[in-house]
Tab-separated table of C-alpha atoms and ligand atoms in Angstrom:
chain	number	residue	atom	x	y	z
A	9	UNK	CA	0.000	0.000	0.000
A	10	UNK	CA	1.025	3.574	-0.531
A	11	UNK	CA	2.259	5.879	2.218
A	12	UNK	CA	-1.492	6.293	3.587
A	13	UNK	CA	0.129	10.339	3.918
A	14	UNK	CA	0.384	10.580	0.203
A	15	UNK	CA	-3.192	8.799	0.046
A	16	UNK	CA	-4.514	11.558	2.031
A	17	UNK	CA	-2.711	14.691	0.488
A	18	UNK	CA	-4.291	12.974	-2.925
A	19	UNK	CA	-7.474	13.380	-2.147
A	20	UNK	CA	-7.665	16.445	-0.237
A	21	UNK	CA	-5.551	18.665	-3.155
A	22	UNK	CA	-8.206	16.526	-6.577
A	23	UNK	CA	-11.412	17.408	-4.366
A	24	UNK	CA	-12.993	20.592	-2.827
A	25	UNK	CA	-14.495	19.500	0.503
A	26	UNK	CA	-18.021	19.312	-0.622
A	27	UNK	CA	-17.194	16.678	-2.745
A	28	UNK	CA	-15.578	14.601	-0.147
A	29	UNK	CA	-18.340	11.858	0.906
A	30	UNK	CA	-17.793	12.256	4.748
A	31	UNK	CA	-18.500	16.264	4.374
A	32	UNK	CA	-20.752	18.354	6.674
A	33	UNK	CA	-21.522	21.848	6.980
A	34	UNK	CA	-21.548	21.318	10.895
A	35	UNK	CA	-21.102	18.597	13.684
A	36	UNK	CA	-23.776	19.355	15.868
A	37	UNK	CA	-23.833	15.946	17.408
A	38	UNK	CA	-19.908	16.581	18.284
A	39	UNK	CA	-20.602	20.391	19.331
A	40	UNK	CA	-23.359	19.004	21.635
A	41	UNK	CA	-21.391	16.454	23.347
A	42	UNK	CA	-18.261	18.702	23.628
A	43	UNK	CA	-20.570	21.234	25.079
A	44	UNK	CA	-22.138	18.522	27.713
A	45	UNK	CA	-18.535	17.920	28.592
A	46	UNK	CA	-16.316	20.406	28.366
A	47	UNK	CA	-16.048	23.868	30.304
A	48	UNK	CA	-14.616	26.773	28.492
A	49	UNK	CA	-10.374	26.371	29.099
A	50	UNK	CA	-10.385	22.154	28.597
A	51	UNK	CA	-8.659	21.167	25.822
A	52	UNK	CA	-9.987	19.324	23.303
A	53	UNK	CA	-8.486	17.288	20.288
A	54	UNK	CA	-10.238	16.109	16.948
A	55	UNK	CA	-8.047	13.365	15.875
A	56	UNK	CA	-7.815	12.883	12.065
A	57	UNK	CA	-9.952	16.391	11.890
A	58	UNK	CA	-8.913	17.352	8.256
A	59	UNK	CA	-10.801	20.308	6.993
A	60	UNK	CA	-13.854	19.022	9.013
A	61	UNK	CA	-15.750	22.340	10.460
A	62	UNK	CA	-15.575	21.214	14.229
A	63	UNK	CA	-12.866	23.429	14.914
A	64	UNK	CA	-14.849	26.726	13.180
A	65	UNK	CA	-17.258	26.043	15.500
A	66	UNK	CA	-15.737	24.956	18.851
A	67	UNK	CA	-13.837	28.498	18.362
A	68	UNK	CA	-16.916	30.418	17.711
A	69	UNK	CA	-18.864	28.576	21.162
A	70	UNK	CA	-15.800	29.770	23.101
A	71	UNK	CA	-14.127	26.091	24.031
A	72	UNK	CA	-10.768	25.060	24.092
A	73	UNK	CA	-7.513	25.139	23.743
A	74	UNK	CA	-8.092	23.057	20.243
A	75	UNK	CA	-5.969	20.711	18.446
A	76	UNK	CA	-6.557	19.583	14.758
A	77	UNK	CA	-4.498	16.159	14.309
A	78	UNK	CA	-4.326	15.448	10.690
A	79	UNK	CA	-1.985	12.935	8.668
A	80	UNK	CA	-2.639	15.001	5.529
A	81	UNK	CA	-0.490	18.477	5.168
A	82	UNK	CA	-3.119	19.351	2.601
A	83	UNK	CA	-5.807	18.996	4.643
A	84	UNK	CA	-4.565	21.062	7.728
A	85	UNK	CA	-3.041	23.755	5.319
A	86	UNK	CA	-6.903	24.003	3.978
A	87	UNK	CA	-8.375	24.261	7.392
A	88	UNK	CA	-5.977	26.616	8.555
A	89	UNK	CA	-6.469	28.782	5.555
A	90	UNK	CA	-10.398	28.808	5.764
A	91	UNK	CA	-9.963	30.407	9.407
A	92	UNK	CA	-7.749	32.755	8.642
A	93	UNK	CA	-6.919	35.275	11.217
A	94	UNK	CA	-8.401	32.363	14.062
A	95	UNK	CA	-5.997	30.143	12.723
A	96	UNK	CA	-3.469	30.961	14.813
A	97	UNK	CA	-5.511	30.028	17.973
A	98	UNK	CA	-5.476	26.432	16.734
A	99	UNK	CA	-2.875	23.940	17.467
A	100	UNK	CA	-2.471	22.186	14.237
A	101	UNK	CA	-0.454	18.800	14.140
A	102	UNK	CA	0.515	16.600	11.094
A	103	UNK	CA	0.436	13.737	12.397
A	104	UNK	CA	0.068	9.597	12.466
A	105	UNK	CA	-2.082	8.771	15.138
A	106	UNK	CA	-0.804	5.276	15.341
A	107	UNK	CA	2.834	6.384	16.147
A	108	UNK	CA	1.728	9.961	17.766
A	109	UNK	CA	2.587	10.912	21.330
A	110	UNK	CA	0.310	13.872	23.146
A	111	UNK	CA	2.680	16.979	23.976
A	112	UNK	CA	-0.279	17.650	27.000
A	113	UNK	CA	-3.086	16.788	28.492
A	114	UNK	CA	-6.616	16.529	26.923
A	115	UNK	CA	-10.163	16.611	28.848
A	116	UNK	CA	-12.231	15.474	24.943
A	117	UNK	CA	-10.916	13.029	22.182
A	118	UNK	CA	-12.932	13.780	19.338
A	119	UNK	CA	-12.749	10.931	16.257
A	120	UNK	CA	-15.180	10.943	13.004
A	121	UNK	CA	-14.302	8.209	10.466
A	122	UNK	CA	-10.416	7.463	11.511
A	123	UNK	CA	-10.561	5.063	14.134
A	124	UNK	CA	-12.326	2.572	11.521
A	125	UNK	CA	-9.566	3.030	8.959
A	126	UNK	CA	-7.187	1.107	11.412
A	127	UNK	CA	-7.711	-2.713	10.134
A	128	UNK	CA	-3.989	-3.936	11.764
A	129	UNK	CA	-3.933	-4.887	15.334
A	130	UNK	CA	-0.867	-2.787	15.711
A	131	UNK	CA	-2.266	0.246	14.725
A	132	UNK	CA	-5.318	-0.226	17.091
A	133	UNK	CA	-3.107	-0.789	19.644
A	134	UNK	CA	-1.095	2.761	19.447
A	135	UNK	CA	-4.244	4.274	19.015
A	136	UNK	CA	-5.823	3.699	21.905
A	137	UNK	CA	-2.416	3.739	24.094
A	138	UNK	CA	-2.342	7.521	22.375
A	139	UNK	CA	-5.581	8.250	23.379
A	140	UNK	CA	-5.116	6.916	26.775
A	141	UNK	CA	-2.220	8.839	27.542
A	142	UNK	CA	-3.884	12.117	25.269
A	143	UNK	CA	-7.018	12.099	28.483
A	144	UNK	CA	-6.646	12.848	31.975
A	145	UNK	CA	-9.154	10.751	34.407
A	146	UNK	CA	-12.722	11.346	33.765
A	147	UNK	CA	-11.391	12.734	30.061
A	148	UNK	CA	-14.526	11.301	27.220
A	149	UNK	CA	-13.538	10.454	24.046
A	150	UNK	CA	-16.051	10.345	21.410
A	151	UNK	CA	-15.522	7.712	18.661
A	152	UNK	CA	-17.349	7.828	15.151
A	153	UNK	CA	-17.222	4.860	12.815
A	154	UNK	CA	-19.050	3.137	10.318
A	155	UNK	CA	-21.921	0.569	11.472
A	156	UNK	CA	-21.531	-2.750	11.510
A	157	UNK	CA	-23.960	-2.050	8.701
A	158	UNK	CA	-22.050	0.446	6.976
A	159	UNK	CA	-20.058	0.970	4.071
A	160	UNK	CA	-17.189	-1.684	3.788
A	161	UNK	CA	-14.628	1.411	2.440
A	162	UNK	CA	-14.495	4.619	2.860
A	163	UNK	CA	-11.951	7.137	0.321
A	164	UNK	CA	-10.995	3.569	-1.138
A	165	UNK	CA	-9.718	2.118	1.526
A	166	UNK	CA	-11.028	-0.983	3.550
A	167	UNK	CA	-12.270	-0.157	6.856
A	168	UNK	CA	-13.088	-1.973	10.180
A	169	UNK	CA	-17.179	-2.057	10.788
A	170	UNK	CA	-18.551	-1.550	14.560
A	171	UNK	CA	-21.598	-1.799	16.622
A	172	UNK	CA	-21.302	0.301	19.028
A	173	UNK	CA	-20.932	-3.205	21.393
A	174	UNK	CA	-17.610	-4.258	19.085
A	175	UNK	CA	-16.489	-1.126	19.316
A	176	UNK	CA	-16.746	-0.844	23.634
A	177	UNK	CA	-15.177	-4.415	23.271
A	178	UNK	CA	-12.165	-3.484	20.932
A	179	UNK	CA	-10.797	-0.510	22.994
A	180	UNK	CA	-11.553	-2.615	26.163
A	181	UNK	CA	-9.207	-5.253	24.792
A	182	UNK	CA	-6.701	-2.900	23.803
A	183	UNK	CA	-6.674	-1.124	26.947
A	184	UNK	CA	-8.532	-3.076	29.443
A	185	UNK	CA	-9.913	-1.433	32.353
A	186	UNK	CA	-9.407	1.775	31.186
A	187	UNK	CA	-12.779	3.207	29.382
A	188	UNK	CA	-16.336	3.283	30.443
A	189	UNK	CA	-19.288	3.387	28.290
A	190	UNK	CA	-21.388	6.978	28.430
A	191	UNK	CA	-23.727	6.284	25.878
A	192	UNK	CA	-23.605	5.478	21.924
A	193	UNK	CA	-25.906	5.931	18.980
A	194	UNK	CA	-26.678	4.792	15.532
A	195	UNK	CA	-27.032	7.344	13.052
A	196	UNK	CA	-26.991	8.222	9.155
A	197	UNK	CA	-24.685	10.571	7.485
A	198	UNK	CA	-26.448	11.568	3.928
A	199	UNK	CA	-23.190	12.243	1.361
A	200	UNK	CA	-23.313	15.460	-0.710
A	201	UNK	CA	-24.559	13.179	-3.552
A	202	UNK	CA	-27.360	12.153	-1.009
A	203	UNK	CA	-26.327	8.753	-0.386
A	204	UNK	CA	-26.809	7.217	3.345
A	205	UNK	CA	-24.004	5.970	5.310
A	206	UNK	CA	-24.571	4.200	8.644
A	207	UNK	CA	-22.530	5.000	11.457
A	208	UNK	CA	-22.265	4.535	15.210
A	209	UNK	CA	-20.631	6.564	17.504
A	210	UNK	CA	-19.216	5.659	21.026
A	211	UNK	CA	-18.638	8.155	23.850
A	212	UNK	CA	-16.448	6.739	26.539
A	213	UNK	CA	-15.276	8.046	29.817
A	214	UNK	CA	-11.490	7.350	30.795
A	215	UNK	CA	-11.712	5.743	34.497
B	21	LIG	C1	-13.007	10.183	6.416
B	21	LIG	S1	-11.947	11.496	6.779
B	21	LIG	C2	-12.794	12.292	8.126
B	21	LIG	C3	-12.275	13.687	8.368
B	21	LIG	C4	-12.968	14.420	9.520
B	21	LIG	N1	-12.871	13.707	10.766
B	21	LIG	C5	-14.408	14.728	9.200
B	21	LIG	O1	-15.290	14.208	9.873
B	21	LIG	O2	-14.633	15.497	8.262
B	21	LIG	C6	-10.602	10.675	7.594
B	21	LIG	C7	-9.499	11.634	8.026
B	21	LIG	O3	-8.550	10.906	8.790
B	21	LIG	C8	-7.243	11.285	8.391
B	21	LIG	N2	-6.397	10.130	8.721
B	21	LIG	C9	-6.432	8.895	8.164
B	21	LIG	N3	-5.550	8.084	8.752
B	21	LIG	C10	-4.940	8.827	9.721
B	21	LIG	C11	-3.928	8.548	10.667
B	21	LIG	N4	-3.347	7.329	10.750
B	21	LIG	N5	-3.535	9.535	11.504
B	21	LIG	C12	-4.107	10.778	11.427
B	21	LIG	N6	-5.064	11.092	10.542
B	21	LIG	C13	-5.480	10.128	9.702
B	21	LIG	C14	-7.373	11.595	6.926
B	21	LIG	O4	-6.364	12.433	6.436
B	21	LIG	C15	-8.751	12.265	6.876
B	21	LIG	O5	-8.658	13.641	7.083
């Protein structure tokens, strides 16, 4: 397989953002949560974030510090450029998850659509060590994926499927003891060419 970097940077410089299938004007679900969750001053991460508007709008409610985690330059250069002048009150970070180490403490992991592209062992396993060391006690994370129903790729690439129970039972085996269940949900995302995607997504507590 290709560098998945250079995958990434592919897509994001051949398509504008609405033609990306996992687009969205806004995350309200994610805005909601991080608002349930977080007090204004917690930091907050959105792993894999690329030019996703979570970050537009977790600056305009007031929250953070933010961090935008992306393996694709391309994508964080776009982002960065569509804030503009805000930019600069984002820490942006190009990035593997899988072999990434937090420079600080986080109180919300935010994930939409990374997590599932993980199908080795390995690179489940540094993930959720990452996240573990990325969130303080009582820190959520908040973990989007396809459905165990879903799409089998996503941006060409095979992905890992979840119910939301697989998914409690994969980070539990990868870092057992360490998460507790808050609550998950199944729910559609319709594409900008209006097709349906299901996805679940997992918030978790770190004990
Ligand atoms: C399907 S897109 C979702 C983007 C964003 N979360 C959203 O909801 O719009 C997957 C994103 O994960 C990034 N990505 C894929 N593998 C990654 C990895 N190992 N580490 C960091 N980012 C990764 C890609 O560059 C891309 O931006």
């Amino acid at each position: 397989m290709t560098d998945p970097s250079d995958h990434w940077n592919k897509v994001y410089t051949a398509k504008q953002d609405q033609s990306l299938t996992w687009y969205q004007d806004h995350s309200a679900g994610a805005l909601a949560a991080i608002q349930a969750h977080c007090d204004q001053g917690q930091a907050i991460i959105d792993v894999g974030g690329g030019t996703a508007h979570l970050v537009d709008d977790l600056l305009g409610a007031g929250l953070g510090p933010v961090s935008v985690l992306d393996i694709s330059q391309a994508a964080i250069a776009r982002s960065r450029a569509r804030l503009g002048d805000r930019a600069d009150q984002v820490d942006w970070q190009v990035a593997d998850i899988t072999d990434w180490t937090p420079g600080r403490s986080y109180a919300f992991w935010h994930d939409r659509a990374v997590f599932h592209f993980l199908t080795k062992n390995d690179d489940r396993a540094t993930y959720v060590q990452a996240m573990s060391q990325a969130l303080g006690a009582g820190g959520m994370a908040m973990i989007s994926t396809f459905a165990d129903d879903g799409p089998q790729k996503c941006s060409g690439l095979d992905v890992c499927r979840y119910a939301p129970k697989t998914l409690l039972a994969e980070i539990e085996r990868q870092a057992p003891g360490g998460f507790d269940m808050v609550r998950s949900w199944r729910h559609d995302h319709h594409t900008p060419a209006q097709n349906v995607q299901k996805f679940q997504t997992t918030l978790l507590r770190k004990r």
